[in-house]
mmCIF file of C-alpha atoms in Angstrom:
data_model
loop_
_atom_site.group_PDB
_atom_site.id
_atom_site.type_symbol
_atom_site.label_atom_id
_atom_site.label_comp_id
_atom_site.label_asym_id
_atom_site.label_seq_id
_atom_site.Cartn_x
_atom_site.Cartn_y
_atom_site.Cartn_z
ATOM 1 C CA MET A 1 140.263 72.799 2.475
ATOM 2 C CA ASN A 2 143.757 71.462 2.165
ATOM 3 C CA ARG A 3 144.026 70.031 -1.348
ATOM 4 C CA MET A 4 140.417 68.881 -1.529
ATOM 5 C CA LYS A 5 140.291 70.410 -4.999
ATOM 6 C CA PHE A 6 138.223 73.473 -4.331
ATOM 7 C CA SER A 7 137.933 75.029 -7.746
ATOM 8 C CA GLU A 8 139.763 78.216 -6.992
ATOM 9 C CA THR A 9 142.875 76.005 -7.092
ATOM 10 C CA LEU A 10 141.940 74.639 -10.497
ATOM 11 C CA LEU A 11 141.084 78.048 -11.863
ATOM 12 C CA LYS A 12 144.423 79.436 -10.760
ATOM 13 C CA GLY A 13 146.006 76.776 -12.956
ATOM 14 C CA PHE A 14 143.593 77.640 -15.744
ATOM 15 C CA ALA A 15 144.415 81.341 -15.464
ATOM 16 C CA PHE A 16 148.108 80.420 -15.573
ATOM 17 C CA ALA A 17 147.499 78.449 -18.755
ATOM 18 C CA VAL A 18 145.589 81.294 -20.395
ATOM 19 C CA PHE A 19 148.375 83.672 -19.441
ATOM 20 C CA LEU A 20 151.032 81.441 -20.972
ATOM 21 C CA GLY A 21 148.978 80.971 -24.096
ATOM 22 C CA SER A 22 148.493 84.689 -24.544
ATOM 23 C CA CYS A 23 152.204 85.253 -24.080
ATOM 24 C CA ASN A 24 152.859 82.687 -26.759
ATOM 25 C CA ASN A 25 150.899 84.749 -29.531
ATOM 26 C CA GLU A 26 145.393 69.948 -12.605
ATOM 27 C CA GLN A 27 137.140 53.680 -10.564
ATOM 28 C CA PRO A 28 133.679 52.509 -10.754
ATOM 29 C CA ILE A 29 131.386 52.600 -7.712
ATOM 30 C CA ILE A 30 131.429 49.184 -6.101
ATOM 31 C CA PRO A 31 129.560 48.502 -2.834
ATOM 32 C CA VAL A 32 132.166 47.749 -0.218
ATOM 33 C CA GLU A 33 132.168 44.481 1.692
ATOM 34 C CA THR A 34 130.544 44.850 5.100
ATOM 35 C CA THR A 35 130.466 42.797 8.254
ATOM 36 C CA SER A 36 127.284 41.739 9.993
ATOM 37 C CA VAL A 37 126.422 44.173 12.814
ATOM 38 C CA ASN A 38 123.624 44.790 15.270
ATOM 39 C CA ALA A 39 121.273 47.255 13.595
ATOM 40 C CA THR A 40 120.214 48.702 16.957
ATOM 41 C CA ASP A 41 123.744 49.874 17.655
ATOM 42 C CA GLN A 42 124.170 53.076 15.646
ATOM 43 C CA ASN A 43 127.854 53.145 16.439
ATOM 44 C CA ALA A 44 128.189 49.709 14.856
ATOM 45 C CA LYS A 45 126.910 50.867 11.468
ATOM 46 C CA ILE A 46 130.387 50.936 10.105
ATOM 47 C CA ASN A 47 132.404 49.370 7.386
ATOM 48 C CA ALA A 48 135.171 46.906 8.160
ATOM 49 C CA VAL A 49 137.199 48.351 5.282
ATOM 50 C CA LEU A 50 139.977 50.713 6.308
ATOM 51 C CA LYS A 51 139.138 54.372 5.669
ATOM 52 C CA LEU A 52 141.174 57.561 5.748
ATOM 53 C CA TYR A 53 139.575 59.796 8.397
ATOM 54 C CA LYS A 54 142.233 62.479 8.759
ATOM 55 C CA TYR A 55 144.184 64.096 5.925
ATOM 56 C CA GLY A 56 146.337 66.896 7.282
ATOM 57 C CA ASN A 57 143.924 69.357 8.880
ATOM 58 C CA ASP A 58 140.897 67.816 7.178
ATOM 59 C CA ALA A 59 138.531 65.412 8.960
ATOM 60 C CA ILE A 60 136.728 63.009 6.621
ATOM 61 C CA GLN A 61 133.364 61.318 7.197
ATOM 62 C CA TYR A 62 131.527 58.752 5.091
ATOM 63 C CA VAL A 63 127.994 57.622 4.272
ATOM 64 C CA LYS A 64 127.028 55.170 7.041
ATOM 65 C CA SER A 65 124.326 53.101 5.355
ATOM 66 C CA GLY A 66 122.428 52.464 2.139
ATOM 67 C CA LYS A 67 123.628 51.981 -1.409
ATOM 68 C CA PHE A 68 126.302 54.683 -1.074
ATOM 69 C CA MET A 69 127.694 53.352 2.182
ATOM 70 C CA GLY A 70 131.404 54.068 2.428
ATOM 71 C CA GLN A 71 131.404 56.981 -0.010
ATOM 72 C CA VAL A 72 132.654 60.326 1.317
ATOM 73 C CA SER A 73 129.947 62.485 2.915
ATOM 74 C CA ARG A 74 131.770 65.372 4.589
ATOM 75 C CA VAL A 75 135.242 66.927 4.739
ATOM 76 C CA SER A 76 135.891 69.659 7.290
ATOM 77 C CA ASN A 77 138.578 71.758 8.919
ATOM 78 C CA ALA A 78 138.653 74.855 11.118
ATOM 79 C CA SER A 79 137.590 77.281 8.391
ATOM 80 C CA LYS A 80 135.549 75.303 5.827
ATOM 81 C CA TYR A 81 133.482 72.201 5.348
ATOM 82 C CA GLN A 82 132.408 70.323 2.258
ATOM 83 C CA LYS A 83 129.249 68.166 2.013
ATOM 84 C CA TYR A 84 128.686 65.452 -0.605
ATOM 85 C CA THR A 85 125.204 64.302 -1.614
ATOM 86 C CA TYR A 86 124.340 61.465 -4.000
ATOM 87 C CA ASN A 87 121.349 61.387 -6.358
ATOM 88 C CA ASP A 88 120.632 58.448 -8.651
ATOM 89 C CA ASN A 89 116.866 59.109 -8.760
ATOM 90 C CA ASN A 90 116.959 61.937 -11.276
ATOM 91 C CA GLY A 91 115.156 60.634 -14.348
ATOM 92 C CA THR A 92 118.371 59.345 -15.925
ATOM 93 C CA THR A 93 120.521 56.264 -15.462
ATOM 94 C CA ASN A 94 123.433 58.396 -14.252
ATOM 95 C CA LEU A 95 124.529 59.281 -10.745
ATOM 96 C CA PHE A 96 124.903 62.945 -9.773
ATOM 97 C CA ILE A 97 127.156 63.898 -6.865
ATOM 98 C CA THR A 98 126.910 67.420 -5.480
ATOM 99 C CA SER A 99 129.860 68.763 -3.510
ATOM 100 C CA SER A 100 128.877 71.922 -1.600
ATOM 101 C CA SER A 101 131.425 74.055 0.252
ATOM 102 C CA TYR A 102 130.599 76.225 3.274
ATOM 103 C CA LEU A 103 132.334 78.615 5.659
ATOM 104 C CA GLN A 104 132.483 77.345 9.237
ATOM 105 C CA SER A 105 131.998 80.838 10.658
ATOM 106 C CA THR A 106 128.665 81.586 8.956
ATOM 107 C CA ASN A 107 127.565 78.296 7.333
ATOM 108 C CA ALA A 108 127.324 80.289 4.110
ATOM 109 C CA LYS A 109 127.738 78.235 0.956
ATOM 110 C CA PHE A 110 130.433 79.704 -1.260
ATOM 111 C CA PHE A 111 130.987 77.037 -3.910
ATOM 112 C CA GLU A 112 129.371 73.995 -5.506
ATOM 113 C CA SER A 113 130.397 71.275 -7.949
ATOM 114 C CA VAL A 114 128.043 68.761 -9.570
ATOM 115 C CA TYR A 115 129.710 65.600 -10.889
ATOM 116 C CA GLU A 116 127.918 63.337 -13.365
ATOM 117 C CA ILE A 117 128.821 59.640 -13.176
ATOM 118 C CA SER A 118 128.086 57.172 -15.982
ATOM 119 C CA ASN A 119 129.156 53.512 -15.927
ATOM 120 C CA GLY A 120 131.394 54.141 -12.941
ATOM 121 C CA ARG A 121 133.270 57.095 -14.446
ATOM 122 C CA CYS A 122 132.877 60.837 -13.986
ATOM 123 C CA ILE A 123 131.978 62.262 -17.390
ATOM 124 C CA ALA A 124 131.221 65.888 -16.475
ATOM 125 C CA ASN A 125 131.504 68.493 -13.744
ATOM 126 C CA LYS A 126 129.618 71.785 -13.568
ATOM 127 C CA GLU A 127 130.685 74.411 -11.065
ATOM 128 C CA SER A 128 128.820 77.314 -9.525
ATOM 129 C CA ASN A 129 131.329 79.809 -10.964
ATOM 130 C CA GLY A 130 130.345 78.773 -14.491
ATOM 131 C CA ALA A 131 133.297 76.494 -15.222
ATOM 132 C CA THR A 132 132.527 73.153 -16.873
ATOM 133 C CA TYR A 133 134.665 70.045 -17.274
ATOM 134 C CA ASP A 134 134.145 67.151 -19.677
ATOM 135 C CA TYR A 135 136.058 63.919 -19.034
ATOM 136 C CA LYS A 136 136.991 61.226 -21.561
ATOM 137 C CA TYR A 137 138.521 57.794 -20.938
ATOM 138 C CA ASN A 138 140.493 55.275 -22.976
ATOM 139 C CA VAL A 139 139.517 51.634 -23.549
ATOM 140 C CA LEU A 140 141.204 50.668 -20.254
ATOM 141 C CA GLY A 141 139.034 53.113 -18.314
ATOM 142 C CA GLN A 142 141.918 55.512 -17.661
ATOM 143 C CA LEU A 143 141.325 59.251 -17.729
ATOM 144 C CA GLU A 144 142.463 60.423 -21.153
ATOM 145 C CA GLU A 145 141.209 63.988 -21.582
ATOM 146 C CA VAL A 146 139.786 66.837 -19.516
ATOM 147 C CA PHE A 147 138.204 69.694 -21.457
ATOM 148 C CA MET A 148 137.535 72.799 -19.365
ATOM 149 C CA VAL A 149 135.569 75.874 -20.407
ATOM 150 C CA TYR A 150 135.462 79.039 -18.309
ATOM 151 C CA GLN A 151 134.279 82.520 -19.291
ATOM 152 C CA GLY A 152 134.734 81.874 -23.000
ATOM 153 C CA PHE A 153 138.189 80.328 -22.694
ATOM 154 C CA TRP A 154 138.983 76.631 -22.946
ATOM 155 C CA LEU A 155 141.795 74.371 -21.802
ATOM 156 C CA LYS A 156 142.261 70.771 -22.983
ATOM 157 C CA SER A 157 144.468 68.465 -20.911
ATOM 158 C CA THR A 158 145.566 65.155 -22.454
ATOM 159 C CA TYR A 159 146.715 62.357 -20.131
ATOM 160 C CA SER A 160 149.206 59.690 -21.229
ATOM 161 C CA TYR A 161 150.375 56.573 -19.388
ATOM 162 C CA ILE A 162 153.381 54.270 -19.344
ATOM 163 C CA PHE A 163 153.297 50.532 -18.683
ATOM 164 C CA ASN A 164 155.531 49.092 -15.967
ATOM 165 C CA ALA A 165 156.213 45.459 -16.832
ATOM 166 C CA ALA A 166 157.656 44.640 -13.405
ATOM 167 C CA THR A 167 154.339 45.337 -11.686
ATOM 168 C CA ASN A 168 152.064 44.787 -14.705
ATOM 169 C CA ALA A 169 150.489 48.201 -14.180
ATOM 170 C CA TYR A 170 150.019 51.503 -15.965
ATOM 171 C CA ARG A 171 151.139 54.814 -14.468
ATOM 172 C CA LEU A 172 150.231 58.359 -15.375
ATOM 173 C CA ASP A 173 153.268 59.711 -17.210
ATOM 174 C CA LYS A 174 152.359 63.245 -18.220
ATOM 175 C CA ILE A 175 149.571 65.727 -18.836
ATOM 176 C CA VAL A 176 149.844 68.102 -21.791
ATOM 177 C CA ALA A 177 147.614 71.177 -21.732
ATOM 178 C CA VAL A 178 146.683 73.308 -24.746
ATOM 179 C CA ASN A 179 144.336 76.252 -25.210
ATOM 180 C CA GLN A 180 143.147 78.547 -28.006
ATOM 181 C CA SER A 181 146.680 79.812 -28.533
ATOM 182 C CA GLY A 182 148.382 76.423 -28.688
ATOM 183 C CA PRO A 183 150.497 74.315 -26.286
ATOM 184 C CA VAL A 184 150.592 75.679 -22.746
ATOM 185 C CA ARG A 185 152.289 73.342 -20.283
ATOM 186 C CA GLU A 186 153.399 69.792 -19.577
ATOM 187 C CA THR A 187 153.062 68.118 -16.179
ATOM 188 C CA LYS A 188 155.462 65.178 -15.786
ATOM 189 C CA PHE A 189 155.245 62.502 -13.058
ATOM 190 C CA THR A 190 157.950 60.199 -11.697
ATOM 191 C CA TYR A 191 157.397 57.479 -9.131
ATOM 192 C CA THR A 192 158.827 55.719 -6.112
ATOM 193 C CA ALA A 193 158.850 51.935 -5.737
ATOM 194 C CA ILE A 194 156.434 52.173 -2.778
ATOM 195 C CA PRO A 195 153.115 50.409 -3.480
ATOM 196 C CA LYS A 196 150.038 52.609 -3.312
ATOM 197 C CA LYS A 197 147.942 50.765 -0.724
ATOM 198 C CA TYR A 198 145.178 53.357 -0.317
ATOM 199 C CA GLN A 199 143.643 54.823 -3.442
ATOM 200 C CA LEU A 200 143.406 58.611 -3.508
ATOM 201 C CA ASN A 201 143.432 60.637 -6.688
ATOM 202 C CA PRO A 202 146.654 62.623 -7.184
ATOM 203 C CA ASP A 203 146.374 66.209 -6.007
ATOM 204 C CA ASN A 204 148.035 67.366 -9.238
ATOM 205 C CA VAL A 205 145.130 66.483 -11.555
ATOM 206 C CA ASP A 206 141.717 67.984 -12.348
ATOM 207 C CA THR A 207 139.669 65.671 -10.142
ATOM 208 C CA ASP A 208 138.257 65.565 -6.652
ATOM 209 C CA LEU A 209 140.762 63.994 -4.277
ATOM 210 C CA LEU A 210 138.356 61.499 -2.700
ATOM 211 C CA LEU A 211 135.760 60.549 -5.318
ATOM 212 C CA PRO A 212 136.681 57.156 -6.858
ATOM 213 C CA PHE A 213 135.198 57.793 -10.299
ATOM 214 C CA PHE A 214 138.178 58.936 -12.382
ATOM 215 C CA GLY A 215 140.005 55.664 -12.981
ATOM 216 C CA THR A 216 143.339 54.477 -11.597
ATOM 217 C CA PHE A 217 146.428 56.636 -12.036
ATOM 218 C CA SER A 218 149.233 54.465 -10.648
ATOM 219 C CA ASP A 219 150.109 51.432 -8.548
ATOM 220 C CA VAL A 220 152.895 53.207 -6.636
ATOM 221 C CA LEU A 221 153.391 56.550 -4.900
ATOM 222 C CA ILE A 222 154.463 59.701 -6.717
ATOM 223 C CA LYS A 223 158.087 60.785 -6.261
ATOM 224 C CA ASP A 224 157.952 64.191 -7.933
ATOM 225 C CA VAL A 225 155.919 66.339 -10.296
ATOM 226 C CA GLU A 226 157.444 68.868 -12.684
ATOM 227 C CA VAL A 227 155.486 71.481 -14.600
ATOM 228 C CA LYS A 228 157.105 72.950 -17.705
ATOM 229 C CA SER A 229 155.886 75.842 -19.792
ATOM 230 C CA LEU A 230 155.557 74.722 -23.390
ATOM 231 C CA ALA A 231 155.728 78.360 -24.392
ATOM 232 C CA GLY A 232 159.375 78.535 -23.377
ATOM 233 C CA ALA A 233 160.208 74.927 -22.365
ATOM 234 C CA GLN A 234 161.396 76.098 -18.952
ATOM 235 C CA SER A 235 160.537 74.401 -15.664
ATOM 236 C CA THR A 236 157.995 76.630 -13.944
ATOM 237 C CA GLU A 237 157.407 74.625 -10.770
ATOM 238 C CA PHE A 238 158.557 71.400 -9.166
ATOM 239 C CA ARG A 239 157.191 69.338 -6.270
ATOM 240 C CA GLU A 240 159.034 66.487 -4.602
ATOM 241 C CA TYR A 241 157.512 64.060 -2.109
ATOM 242 C CA ASN A 242 158.855 61.983 0.762
ATOM 243 C CA TYR A 243 156.802 59.475 2.736
ATOM 244 C CA ILE A 244 156.744 57.711 6.074
ATOM 245 C CA ILE A 245 155.025 54.332 5.715
ATOM 246 C CA ASP A 246 153.338 52.475 8.587
ATOM 247 C CA ASN A 247 153.629 48.759 9.334
ATOM 248 C CA ALA A 248 150.633 47.970 7.113
ATOM 249 C CA GLY A 249 152.219 49.716 4.146
ATOM 250 C CA HIS A 250 149.992 52.794 4.246
ATOM 251 C CA ILE A 251 151.191 56.398 4.206
ATOM 252 C CA SER A 252 151.611 57.742 7.728
ATOM 253 C CA SER A 253 152.821 61.156 6.586
ATOM 254 C CA ARG A 254 153.889 62.903 3.416
ATOM 255 C CA THR A 255 156.278 65.828 3.073
ATOM 256 C CA GLU A 256 156.045 68.005 -0.018
ATOM 257 C CA VAL A 257 158.906 70.323 -0.951
ATOM 258 C CA TYR A 258 157.707 72.953 -3.403
ATOM 259 C CA HIS A 259 160.111 74.712 -5.781
ATOM 260 C CA PRO A 260 158.058 77.648 -7.122
ATOM 261 C CA LEU A 261 160.798 78.706 -9.552
ATOM 262 C CA GLY A 262 161.377 75.278 -11.050
ATOM 263 C CA LYS A 263 163.430 72.147 -10.478
ATOM 264 C CA ALA A 264 166.821 73.826 -10.796
ATOM 265 C CA SER A 265 166.078 76.564 -8.250
ATOM 266 C CA ASN A 266 166.165 76.262 -4.467
ATOM 267 C CA SER A 267 164.915 79.805 -3.944
ATOM 268 C CA SER A 268 161.687 80.419 -2.017
ATOM 269 C CA LEU A 269 161.226 76.757 -1.127
ATOM 270 C CA SER A 270 158.264 75.780 1.008
ATOM 271 C CA THR A 271 157.597 72.519 2.839
ATOM 272 C CA THR A 272 154.209 71.037 3.684
ATOM 273 C CA LEU A 273 153.676 68.062 5.993
ATOM 274 C CA ILE A 274 150.438 66.077 5.753
ATOM 275 C CA ASP A 275 149.613 63.379 8.301
ATOM 276 C CA TYR A 276 147.342 60.484 7.310
ATOM 277 C CA LYS A 277 145.159 58.638 9.838
ATOM 278 C CA TYR A 278 143.045 55.553 9.149
ATOM 279 C CA THR A 279 140.430 53.506 10.957
ATOM 280 C CA GLN A 280 138.022 50.642 10.369
ATOM 281 C CA TYR A 281 135.575 52.359 12.727
ATOM 282 C CA TRP A 282 134.960 55.469 10.689
ATOM 283 C CA GLN A 283 132.337 58.056 11.466
ATOM 284 C CA GLY A 284 129.612 58.972 9.053
ATOM 285 C CA LEU A 285 126.428 60.857 8.336
#
């Protein structure tokens, strides 16, 4: 699914990091406010809070009722769909969220992630391919470290933030990744002045896009993201973003221009347009 953080995307980045290293020797759960509705009207079992229901080619549905009302339940497009299930009756005090991915053509499951949530933060993720992620947070509840292990290799990503006094908010500044061989890469973020009205996780970090359990990354929208190899200090890829904002201040569409050869190169550019659609009358399962 488009940028829904299927793990093959993450593992490509991990493989890239291992390659570079070898040459050198990617919010707490709070029940949302609801309006009083007629329980006999199934179509009225909705949340008055605005929800993103279309992200590019992906259709998003949410849990319609119960303690997890308003949390994502399904993401689908023409080729794949992803189902989320929530389990807090597991013999522990933690919440476990299972994200299962299927092919539309056969309904065959091809991937699964299990996220463990403690005190409103994701602390671990285990994937069906054997990869594991451990998450650590600073005293402000911001994601500080992601430690990934896959097939005997490990990759540690350290997140650092800058404080913007004008808006009294912290913003993710950079992510530095190291592995067994030493420093691998640095991912640097710069920002627009456009307020971030709808909270999605950045699609440049090692989290699920929609799950709100990884802390807050910024108060404004990302302008560009540059990845540099720490093995040679050269820019290895660069992404720049432009937005169309609707009258309510939400993203209507986002255009990404991808420079696969780095910031200074305009060779082999590709452009991706993602439309965003919202509703207060969101569908669910």
